[in-house]
Amino acid sequence: MNSVVREPVPQLRAMLPGDLALVADIERRSYEFPWSRGIFRDCLLAGYTCLLIEAEDQPRGYGILSVAGGEAHLLNLCVDRDWRRYGFGELLLAELISRARSAGVRQMLLEVRPSNETALRLYRKYGFRPVGRRRGYYRAEDGREDAVVLALRLVPDE
Ligand SMILES: CC(C)(COP(=O)(O)OP(=O)(O)OC[C@H]1O[C@@H](n2cnc3c(N)ncnc32)[C@H](O)[C@@H]1OP(=O)(O)O)[C@@H](O)C(=O)NCCC(=O)NCCS
């Protein structure tokens, strides 16, 4: 008997209020200190770019970008545990970079835990470079953890 191996075929679309329950489930499975559903709702209400990636007709990941004052800020990027390493994170990030560029912003910024080697690798691959550190930015089991601030320049230096 032939077995057919199917690659997950992803699709990007805007996150909608009806997605929030599943998005919050992915978030809870992914982070020790997850965002609440209300935070995602606020991001939608604020008009942030809230992008969803679907495969097999279900949300599998998302990215949230705010654009203001000539800068874009990546606020969240997440792929559900069982759907990692299929390139979904990269697809989301590349699309958000493209949207930031289209919005004409100078640079895209983000915070990441220095212990998050997986995310750091992804951001480095896309040209993000460290530009600072925020002391005690994140909650951690044993207190607080710093954030590394990464930036990607989207226009050439003057
Ligand atoms: C970071 C995250 C979004 C990556 O999503 P993903 O869909 O698994 O990533 P991709 O398959 O698109 O991988 C793209 C790149 O990321 C890096 N990467 C992803 N998973 C990795 C792993 N397990 N080990 C090392 N590098 C990894 C690699 O550079 C990879 O490129 P490569 O395939 O050429 O090596 C995902 O791991 C995640 O949701 N983590 C939990 C939430 C989180 O930490 N988000 C970031 C907050 S700042």
Coordinates of C-alpha atoms and ligand atoms in Angstrom, one line a residue:
M1 CA 0.0 0.0 0.0
N2 CA 1.3 3.5 -0.9
S3 CA 1.5 5.9 2.0
V4 CA 1.3 9.6 1.1
V5 CA 3.3 12.0 3.2
R6 CA 1.7 15.4 3.3
E7 CA 3.7 18.5 4.1
P8 CA 1.7 21.0 6.2
V9 CA 0.7 23.7 3.8
P10 CA 0.5 27.0 5.7
Q11 CA -1.6 30.0 5.0
L12 CA -1.2 33.5 6.4
R13 CA -4.2 35.7 7.2
A14 CA -5.2 38.4 9.6
M15 CA -6.1 37.3 13.1
L16 CA -9.8 37.9 13.9
P17 CA -11.7 38.1 17.3
G18 CA -13.0 34.6 16.7
D19 CA -9.4 33.2 16.7
L20 CA -8.6 34.5 20.2
A21 CA -9.5 31.4 22.2
L22 CA -7.2 29.1 20.0
V23 CA -4.5 31.8 19.9
A24 CA -4.5 32.0 23.7
D25 CA -4.3 28.1 23.9
I26 CA -1.2 28.2 21.7
E27 CA 0.3 31.0 23.8
R28 CA -0.3 29.0 27.0
R29 CA 1.4 25.9 25.6
S30 CA 4.3 28.0 24.4
Y31 CA 5.3 30.4 27.2
E32 CA 5.9 30.0 30.9
F33 CA 4.4 33.5 31.4
P34 CA 1.8 33.7 28.6
W35 CA -0.1 36.7 27.4
S36 CA -3.8 36.6 28.4
R37 CA -6.6 36.5 25.8
G38 CA -7.4 40.1 26.8
I39 CA -3.9 41.2 25.7
F40 CA -4.5 39.7 22.2
R41 CA -7.9 41.4 22.1
D42 CA -6.3 44.7 23.0
C43 CA -3.8 44.3 20.2
L44 CA -6.6 43.8 17.7
L45 CA -8.5 46.8 19.1
A46 CA -5.4 48.9 18.9
G47 CA -5.1 48.1 15.2
Y48 CA -1.8 46.3 15.4
T49 CA -0.8 44.0 12.6
C50 CA -2.0 40.6 14.0
L51 CA -1.0 37.9 11.6
L52 CA -2.1 34.3 11.9
I53 CA -0.6 31.2 10.3
E54 CA -2.9 28.3 9.6
A55 CA -2.3 24.7 8.6
E56 CA -4.9 22.0 8.2
D57 CA -7.5 24.7 8.8
Q58 CA -6.4 25.6 12.3
P59 CA -4.3 28.4 13.7
R60 CA -0.8 27.2 14.3
G61 CA 1.0 30.4 15.1
Y62 CA 0.9 34.2 15.1
G63 CA 2.9 37.4 15.0
I64 CA 2.0 40.8 16.4
L65 CA 3.6 44.0 15.2
S66 CA 2.9 47.6 16.2
V67 CA 4.0 50.5 14.1
A68 CA 4.4 54.0 15.5
G69 CA 6.8 56.9 15.4
G70 CA 8.8 55.6 12.5
E71 CA 9.5 52.3 14.2
A72 CA 8.0 48.9 14.1
H73 CA 7.9 46.7 17.3
L74 CA 7.6 43.0 17.1
L75 CA 5.5 42.2 20.2
N76 CA 5.0 38.5 19.9
L77 CA 6.0 35.7 17.5
C78 CA 4.9 32.2 18.3
V79 CA 4.3 28.8 16.6
D80 CA 2.5 26.0 18.4
R81 CA 4.8 23.3 19.8
D82 CA 3.9 20.5 17.5
W83 CA 4.2 22.7 14.4
R84 CA 7.7 24.1 14.9
R85 CA 10.6 23.6 12.5
Y86 CA 8.3 23.7 9.4
G87 CA 9.4 27.2 8.6
F88 CA 6.2 28.8 10.0
G89 CA 8.1 31.2 12.3
E90 CA 10.2 32.3 9.4
L91 CA 7.1 32.9 7.2
L92 CA 5.5 35.0 9.8
L93 CA 8.6 37.0 10.5
A94 CA 9.4 37.6 6.8
E95 CA 5.8 38.8 6.2
L96 CA 6.0 41.2 9.2
I97 CA 9.3 42.6 8.1
S98 CA 7.8 43.2 4.6
R99 CA 4.8 45.0 6.2
A100 CA 7.1 47.1 8.3
R101 CA 9.1 48.0 5.3
S102 CA 6.0 48.9 3.3
A103 CA 4.9 51.1 6.2
G104 CA 8.1 53.1 5.6
V105 CA 9.6 52.7 9.1
R106 CA 13.3 53.1 9.8
Q107 CA 13.8 50.0 11.9
M108 CA 12.1 47.1 13.5
L109 CA 12.8 46.4 17.2
L110 CA 12.0 43.5 19.5
E111 CA 12.9 42.1 22.9
V112 CA 14.0 38.5 23.5
R113 CA 15.2 36.6 26.5
P114 CA 18.9 36.0 26.2
S115 CA 18.1 32.3 27.1
N116 CA 15.9 31.9 24.0
E117 CA 18.5 30.6 21.7
T118 CA 16.0 29.3 19.2
A119 CA 14.4 32.7 18.7
L120 CA 17.8 34.5 18.7
R121 CA 18.9 32.2 15.9
L122 CA 15.8 33.0 13.9
Y123 CA 16.2 36.8 14.4
R124 CA 19.9 36.7 13.6
K125 CA 19.1 34.8 10.4
Y126 CA 17.0 37.8 9.3
G127 CA 19.7 40.3 10.1
F128 CA 18.5 41.5 13.6
R129 CA 21.4 42.8 15.7
P130 CA 21.6 43.5 19.4
V131 CA 21.3 47.2 20.3
G132 CA 20.7 47.1 24.0
R133 CA 19.5 45.4 27.1
R134 CA 16.5 46.0 29.3
R135 CA 17.3 45.0 32.9
G136 CA 14.7 42.8 34.6
Y137 CA 12.3 43.1 31.7
Y138 CA 10.8 39.6 31.9
R139 CA 9.3 37.6 34.7
A140 CA 11.3 34.5 35.6
E141 CA 10.9 31.6 38.0
D142 CA 13.6 33.0 40.3
G143 CA 12.8 36.7 39.9
R144 CA 13.4 38.7 36.7
E145 CA 15.3 38.1 33.5
D146 CA 16.9 40.8 31.2
A147 CA 15.7 41.3 27.7
V148 CA 18.1 41.7 24.8
V149 CA 16.8 44.4 22.4
L150 CA 17.4 43.5 18.7
A151 CA 17.0 45.8 15.8
L152 CA 16.7 45.4 12.1
R153 CA 17.4 48.6 10.0
L154 CA 15.0 48.9 7.1
V155 CA 16.4 52.0 5.5
P156 CA 20.1 52.6 4.8
D157 CA 22.0 54.7 7.4
E158 CA 22.2 58.4 6.5
Ligands
LIG1 C1 10.9 30.9 17.8 C2 9.8 30.2 17.0 C3 8.7 31.2 16.7 C4 10.4 29.6 15.7 O1 9.3 29.0 15.0 P1 9.6 27.8 14.0 O2 8.4 27.8 13.1 O3 9.9 26.6 14.7 O4 10.9 28.3 13.2 P2 11.3 27.9 11.7 O5 10.9 26.5 11.4 O6 10.7 29.0 10.8 O7 12.8 28.1 11.8 C5 13.5 29.3 11.3 C6 14.8 29.5 11.9 O8 14.7 29.6 13.3 C7 15.8 29.0 14.0 N1 15.3 27.8 14.7 C8 14.0 27.4 14.8 N2 13.9 26.3 15.7 C9 15.2 26.1 16.1 C10 15.7 25.1 17.0 N3 15.0 24.2 17.6 N4 17.1 25.1 17.2 C11 17.8 26.0 16.6 N5 17.4 27.0 15.8 C12 16.1 27.0 15.5 C13 16.8 28.5 12.9 O9 17.6 29.6 12.6 C14 15.8 28.3 11.7 O10 16.4 28.4 10.5 P3 17.0 27.1 9.8 O11 15.9 26.1 9.6 O12 17.6 27.6 8.5 O13 18.0 26.6 10.7 C15 9.2 29.0 17.9 O14 10.3 28.2 18.3 C16 8.4 29.4 19.0 O15 7.2 29.7 18.9 N6 9.0 29.5 20.3 C17 8.2 29.8 21.5 C18 7.8 31.2 21.5 C19 9.0 32.2 21.4 O16 10.0 32.0 22.1 N7 8.9 33.2 20.6 C20 9.9 34.2 20.4 C21 9.7 35.3 21.5 S1 10.9 36.6 21.3

